[in-house]
Amino acid sequence: MLSYLHAFHAGNFADVQKHAVLTLALSMMQAKPSAIACFDTHAGSAVYDLESERARKTAEADAGVQKLWASRNGLVSSDWQPVMQMLSRLNAGEGRLTVYPGSPAWIRQFLRPGDALTAFELHPAESGQLADWATEHGARVLHEDGLKGLLRRLPPSQPRLLTLIDPSYEIKSEYLDVADTLQKAWQKCRHGVYLIWYPVLTSHLQTALKQAVKDSSLRKVWCSEVHLRMPPERGMTGSGMLVVNPPWGFGDRFSAMIEDIAGDQALGISHECSWLIPE
């Protein structure tokens, strides 16, 4: 099934959490000089027009990145600086954001000489736009299933690994597919940092993913969930991230980032975090 298009949801509260995790993990990993292989299993289009018909149909960015941008002068954590700098570069002026970067664009912004980005995208329209973007930004794009493609390319030639896994979960079996892929990837590259996004749903389908990870042989898995203070009666009420092998001190720094934006005057979310599997 390939009906999902992220353009309808770009810049929503879940993107804010996901990309905050991604940028913090990258910046902390780059405290060491050794090269990093970055993989994005469900890369999307790389860059999104927040004024497009698709984006305005849902207007999800209004309650997400637009509120983050409006609150930028009150942010305390310095770890928001790379995020604000990226948004500022892509958008002219100080008003509302019109452009929002997807995960491959966030990763590409951090790449140093020796680092590499491999982006997978199976949707034909999305992969075409991604490939056009990649020709100007030095990324490798592969039009194939990202979960299978990742496993075929591990371990990487670079000494370190960062992987983002964030399918749409259109198909219910994807929750267990992600857990299975994560286990196999970890066995191939145990020192890698793996970031797994999942929706928090009223149906609680996400619990199958979390339980499967708990039952695996994985170690050092940190879990972050943000929850809408005024959730809908059905559908997505929050957003979750699993971080395998987080850099030392990651949890405290990320929690400080979320504290900046959790109030009702900002994104209207609450945050829960803990070790899903202890160190």
GROMACS .gro file of C-alpha atoms in nm:
model
  279
    1MET     CA    1   0.000   0.000   0.000
    2LEU     CA    2   0.151   0.333  -0.110
    3SER     CA    3  -0.124   0.586  -0.042
    4TYR     CA    4   0.053   0.771   0.240
    5LEU     CA    5   0.203   1.111   0.155
    6HIS     CA    6   0.384   1.298   0.430
    7ALA     CA    7   0.304   1.635   0.272
    8PHE     CA    8  -0.032   1.622   0.453
    9HIS     CA    9   0.144   1.596   0.790
   10ALA     CA   10   0.477   1.776   0.744
   11GLY     CA   11   0.575   1.992   1.040
   12ASN     CA   12   0.319   1.851   1.281
   13PHE     CA   13   0.395   1.792   1.652
   14ALA     CA   14   0.525   1.442   1.575
   15ASP     CA   15   0.774   1.585   1.324
   16VAL     CA   16   0.892   1.834   1.586
   17GLN     CA   17   0.966   1.550   1.828
   18LYS     CA   18   1.119   1.321   1.566
   19HIS     CA   19   1.347   1.583   1.415
   20ALA     CA   20   1.450   1.715   1.756
   21VAL     CA   21   1.562   1.361   1.844
   22LEU     CA   22   1.738   1.329   1.508
   23THR     CA   23   1.926   1.658   1.523
   24LEU     CA   24   2.029   1.609   1.886
   25ALA     CA   25   2.157   1.257   1.818
   26LEU     CA   26   2.358   1.374   1.518
   27SER     CA   27   2.509   1.673   1.694
   28MET     CA   28   2.607   1.461   1.996
   29MET     CA   29   2.757   1.188   1.778
   30GLN     CA   30   2.963   1.445   1.591
   31ALA     CA   31   3.145   1.536   1.911
   32LYS     CA   32   3.376   1.256   1.793
   33PRO     CA   33   3.559   1.297   1.460
   34SER     CA   34   3.506   0.945   1.318
   35ALA     CA   35   3.277   0.922   1.014
   36ILE     CA   36   2.908   0.830   1.040
   37ALA     CA   37   2.696   0.635   0.792
   38CYS     CA   38   2.340   0.770   0.805
   39PHE     CA   39   2.042   0.572   0.678
   40ASP     CA   40   1.684   0.700   0.641
   41THR     CA   41   1.451   0.409   0.568
   42HIS     CA   42   1.138   0.609   0.476
   43ALA     CA   43   1.276   0.938   0.351
   44GLY     CA   44   0.977   1.102   0.180
   45SER     CA   45   1.027   1.408  -0.039
   46ALA     CA   46   1.304   1.579   0.166
   47VAL     CA   47   1.146   1.928   0.155
   48TYR     CA   48   0.780   2.030   0.198
   49ASP     CA   49   0.581   2.338   0.101
   50LEU     CA   50   0.372   2.434   0.404
   51GLU     CA   51   0.150   2.652   0.185
   52SER     CA   52   0.067   2.368  -0.056
   53GLU     CA   53  -0.287   2.240  -0.094
   54ARG     CA   54  -0.195   1.916   0.082
   55ALA     CA   55  -0.035   2.087   0.380
   56ARG     CA   56  -0.317   2.338   0.419
   57LYS     CA   57  -0.584   2.068   0.394
   58THR     CA   58  -0.483   1.933   0.736
   59ALA     CA   59  -0.298   2.244   0.866
   60GLU     CA   60  -0.112   2.016   1.108
   61ALA     CA   61   0.198   2.234   1.096
   62ASP     CA   62   0.002   2.518   1.259
   63ALA     CA   63  -0.007   2.326   1.586
   64GLY     CA   64   0.348   2.194   1.539
   65VAL     CA   65   0.646   2.366   1.384
   66GLN     CA   66   0.466   2.699   1.338
   67LYS     CA   67   0.415   2.719   1.716
   68LEU     CA   68   0.775   2.612   1.773
   69TRP     CA   69   0.892   2.889   1.540
   70ALA     CA   70   0.671   3.146   1.710
   71SER     CA   71   0.821   3.045   2.047
   72ARG     CA   72   1.184   3.051   1.929
   73ASN     CA   73   1.288   3.359   2.129
   74GLY     CA   74   1.184   3.191   2.453
   75LEU     CA   75   1.367   2.862   2.401
   76VAL     CA   76   1.615   2.792   2.680
   77SER     CA   77   1.794   2.479   2.558
   78SER     CA   78   2.084   2.558   2.326
   79ASP     CA   79   2.014   2.227   2.149
   80TRP     CA   80   1.732   2.403   1.962
   81GLN     CA   81   1.985   2.630   1.787
   82PRO     CA   82   2.064   2.391   1.496
   83VAL     CA   83   1.691   2.345   1.439
   84MET     CA   84   1.622   2.719   1.433
   85GLN     CA   85   1.921   2.783   1.207
   86MET     CA   86   1.799   2.525   0.956
   87LEU     CA   87   1.446   2.666   0.953
   88SER     CA   88   1.581   3.018   0.914
   89ARG     CA   89   1.798   2.919   0.617
   90LEU     CA   90   1.502   2.766   0.434
   91ASN     CA   91   1.257   3.048   0.505
   92ALA     CA   92   1.284   3.416   0.422
   93GLY     CA   93   1.190   3.669   0.685
   94GLU     CA   94   1.061   3.633   1.039
   95GLY     CA   95   0.697   3.550   0.966
   96ARG     CA   96   0.528   3.215   0.924
   97LEU     CA   97   0.731   2.926   0.790
   98THR     CA   98   0.658   2.828   0.432
   99VAL     CA   99   0.916   2.550   0.390
  100TYR     CA  100   0.977   2.254   0.618
  101PRO     CA  101   1.263   2.003   0.580
  102GLY     CA  102   1.200   1.631   0.597
  103SER     CA  103   1.438   1.393   0.770
  104PRO     CA  104   1.689   1.352   0.482
  105ALA     CA  105   1.729   1.730   0.464
  106TRP     CA  106   1.789   1.747   0.839
  107ILE     CA  107   2.052   1.473   0.814
  108ARG     CA  108   2.219   1.629   0.510
  109GLN     CA  109   2.261   1.958   0.694
  110PHE     CA  110   2.480   1.785   0.954
  111LEU     CA  111   2.699   1.578   0.721
  112ARG     CA  112   3.075   1.634   0.741
  113PRO     CA  113   3.340   1.514   0.495
  114GLY     CA  114   3.349   1.138   0.534
  115ASP     CA  115   2.989   1.110   0.655
  116ALA     CA  116   2.730   0.964   0.418
  117LEU     CA  117   2.352   0.960   0.373
  118THR     CA  118   2.156   0.676   0.213
  119ALA     CA  119   1.784   0.750   0.178
  120PHE     CA  120   1.524   0.488   0.088
  121GLU     CA  121   1.180   0.569  -0.052
  122LEU     CA  122   0.940   0.324  -0.215
  123HIS     CA  123   0.657   0.562  -0.315
  124PRO     CA  124   0.718   0.649  -0.684
  125ALA     CA  125   0.616   1.015  -0.660
  126GLU     CA  126   0.805   1.071  -0.334
  127SER     CA  127   1.119   0.892  -0.455
  128GLY     CA  128   1.127   1.102  -0.773
  129GLN     CA  129   1.118   1.428  -0.578
  130LEU     CA  130   1.373   1.289  -0.334
  131ALA     CA  131   1.608   1.194  -0.617
  132ASP     CA  132   1.581   1.544  -0.769
  133TRP     CA  133   1.673   1.695  -0.431
  134ALA     CA  134   1.957   1.447  -0.379
  135THR     CA  135   2.134   1.539  -0.704
  136GLU     CA  136   2.210   1.881  -0.557
  137HIS     CA  137   2.284   1.765  -0.204
  138GLY     CA  138   2.515   1.467  -0.238
  139ALA     CA  139   2.282   1.204  -0.096
  140ARG     CA  140   2.230   0.850  -0.222
  141VAL     CA  141   1.867   0.765  -0.298
  142LEU     CA  142   1.740   0.410  -0.344
  143HIS     CA  143   1.389   0.334  -0.471
  144GLU     CA  144   1.324   0.024  -0.264
  145ASP     CA  145   1.184  -0.108   0.063
  146GLY     CA  146   1.383   0.070   0.330
  147LEU     CA  147   1.367  -0.206   0.592
  148LYS     CA  148   1.502  -0.471   0.357
  149GLY     CA  149   1.745  -0.229   0.197
  150LEU     CA  150   1.893  -0.129   0.531
  151LEU     CA  151   1.970  -0.488   0.626
  152ARG     CA  152   2.140  -0.550   0.292
  153ARG     CA  153   2.376  -0.258   0.353
  154LEU     CA  154   2.488  -0.326   0.707
  155PRO     CA  155   2.745  -0.302   0.844
  156PRO     CA  156   2.855   0.019   0.670
  157SER     CA  157   3.211   0.104   0.569
  158GLN     CA  158   3.213   0.402   0.805
  159PRO     CA  159   3.306   0.325   1.167
  160ARG     CA  160   2.976   0.456   1.310
  161LEU     CA  161   2.608   0.430   1.218
  162LEU     CA  162   2.293   0.637   1.264
  163THR     CA  163   1.965   0.499   1.133
  164LEU     CA  164   1.618   0.656   1.130
  165ILE     CA  165   1.326   0.415   1.086
  166ASP     CA  166   0.988   0.587   1.054
  167PRO     CA  167   0.732   0.413   0.832
  168SER     CA  168   0.375   0.535   0.804
  169TYR     CA  169   0.239   0.219   0.972
  170GLU     CA  170  -0.041   0.212   0.714
  171ILE     CA  171  -0.024  -0.165   0.739
  172LYS     CA  172  -0.063  -0.309   1.090
  173SER     CA  173   0.211  -0.566   1.032
  174GLU     CA  174   0.466  -0.284   1.006
  175TYR     CA  175   0.488  -0.259   1.385
  176LEU     CA  176   0.633  -0.609   1.410
  177ASP     CA  177   0.827  -0.568   1.084
  178VAL     CA  178   1.006  -0.270   1.238
  179ALA     CA  179   1.086  -0.462   1.556
  180ASP     CA  180   1.220  -0.756   1.353
  181THR     CA  181   1.430  -0.529   1.131
  182LEU     CA  182   1.568  -0.347   1.432
  183GLN     CA  183   1.674  -0.673   1.596
  184LYS     CA  184   1.846  -0.795   1.277
  185ALA     CA  185   2.014  -0.458   1.216
  186TRP     CA  186   2.144  -0.448   1.573
  187GLN     CA  187   2.291  -0.796   1.531
  188LYS     CA  188   2.479  -0.672   1.224
  189CYS     CA  189   2.594  -0.347   1.384
  190ARG     CA  190   2.557  -0.348   1.761
  191HIS     CA  191   2.726  -0.013   1.819
  192GLY     CA  192   2.487   0.172   1.583
  193VAL     CA  193   2.246   0.438   1.704
  194TYR     CA  194   1.893   0.354   1.588
  195LEU     CA  195   1.600   0.597   1.602
  196ILE     CA  196   1.253   0.446   1.564
  197TRP     CA  197   0.943   0.662   1.536
  198TYR     CA  198   0.591   0.533   1.601
  199PRO     CA  199   0.246   0.689   1.646
  200VAL     CA  200   0.070   0.674   1.982
  201LEU     CA  201  -0.284   0.566   1.894
  202THR     CA  202  -0.616   0.525   2.071
  203SER     CA  203  -0.613   0.169   1.934
  204HIS     CA  204  -0.282   0.104   2.117
  205LEU     CA  205  -0.133  -0.072   1.815
  206GLN     CA  206   0.206   0.071   1.911
  207THR     CA  207   0.224  -0.158   2.214
  208ALA     CA  208   0.302  -0.454   1.986
  209LEU     CA  209   0.617  -0.278   1.865
  210LYS     CA  210   0.731  -0.183   2.214
  211GLN     CA  211   0.666  -0.530   2.353
  212ALA     CA  212   0.850  -0.697   2.065
  213VAL     CA  213   1.151  -0.475   2.130
  214LYS     CA  214   1.132  -0.554   2.502
  215ASP     CA  215   1.126  -0.927   2.422
  216SER     CA  216   1.428  -0.901   2.190
  217SER     CA  217   1.796  -0.927   2.276
  218LEU     CA  218   1.844  -0.552   2.229
  219ARG     CA  219   2.008  -0.348   2.502
  220LYS     CA  220   2.011   0.022   2.592
  221VAL     CA  221   1.676   0.133   2.445
  222TRP     CA  222   1.543   0.471   2.560
  223CYS     CA  223   1.180   0.567   2.500
  224SER     CA  224   1.029   0.914   2.460
  225GLU     CA  225   0.658   0.979   2.416
  226VAL     CA  226   0.485   1.313   2.375
  227HIS     CA  227   0.110   1.328   2.429
  228LEU     CA  228  -0.138   1.593   2.319
  229ARG     CA  229  -0.297   1.763   2.619
  230MET     CA  230  -0.620   1.785   2.417
  231PRO     CA  231  -0.615   1.461   2.218
  232PRO     CA  232  -0.871   1.358   1.957
  233GLU     CA  233  -1.119   1.083   2.040
  234ARG     CA  234  -0.977   0.866   1.764
  235GLY     CA  235  -0.646   0.829   1.586
  236MET     CA  236  -0.309   0.966   1.688
  237THR     CA  237  -0.293   1.114   2.036
  238GLY     CA  238   0.083   1.128   2.066
  239SER     CA  239   0.417   1.042   1.914
  240GLY     CA  240   0.690   0.805   2.028
  241MET     CA  241   1.061   0.757   1.967
  242LEU     CA  242   1.281   0.464   2.062
  243VAL     CA  243   1.652   0.539   2.072
  244VAL     CA  244   1.887   0.242   2.073
  245ASN     CA  245   2.237   0.320   2.205
  246PRO     CA  246   2.167   0.687   2.280
  247PRO     CA  247   2.477   0.903   2.336
  248TRP     CA  248   2.563   0.956   2.701
  249GLY     CA  249   2.342   1.228   2.850
  250PHE     CA  250   2.098   1.222   2.558
  251GLY     CA  251   1.786   1.173   2.770
  252ASP     CA  252   1.849   1.474   2.992
  253ARG     CA  253   1.929   1.702   2.701
  254PHE     CA  254   1.626   1.594   2.500
  255SER     CA  255   1.395   1.632   2.799
  256ALA     CA  256   1.522   1.988   2.840
  257MET     CA  257   1.434   2.056   2.477
  258ILE     CA  258   1.080   1.927   2.521
  259GLU     CA  259   1.034   2.121   2.845
  260ASP     CA  260   1.080   2.438   2.639
  261ILE     CA  261   0.779   2.362   2.419
  262ALA     CA  262   0.548   2.149   2.635
  263GLY     CA  263   0.325   2.422   2.777
  264ASP     CA  264  -0.019   2.508   2.651
  265GLN     CA  265   0.118   2.836   2.511
  266ALA     CA  266   0.356   2.633   2.291
  267LEU     CA  267   0.273   2.290   2.146
  268GLY     CA  268   0.034   2.175   2.420
  269ILE     CA  269   0.207   1.844   2.481
  270SER     CA  270   0.328   1.646   2.779
  271HIS     CA  271   0.639   1.430   2.781
  272GLU     CA  272   0.716   1.090   2.928
  273CYS     CA  273   1.054   0.921   2.898
  274SER     CA  274   1.221   0.616   3.047
  275TRP     CA  275   1.446   0.323   2.961
  276LEU     CA  276   1.244   0.065   2.771
  277ILE     CA  277   1.545  -0.164   2.812
  278PRO     CA  278   1.802  -0.046   3.069
  279GLU     CA  279   2.166   0.020   3.001
   0.00000   0.00000   0.00000
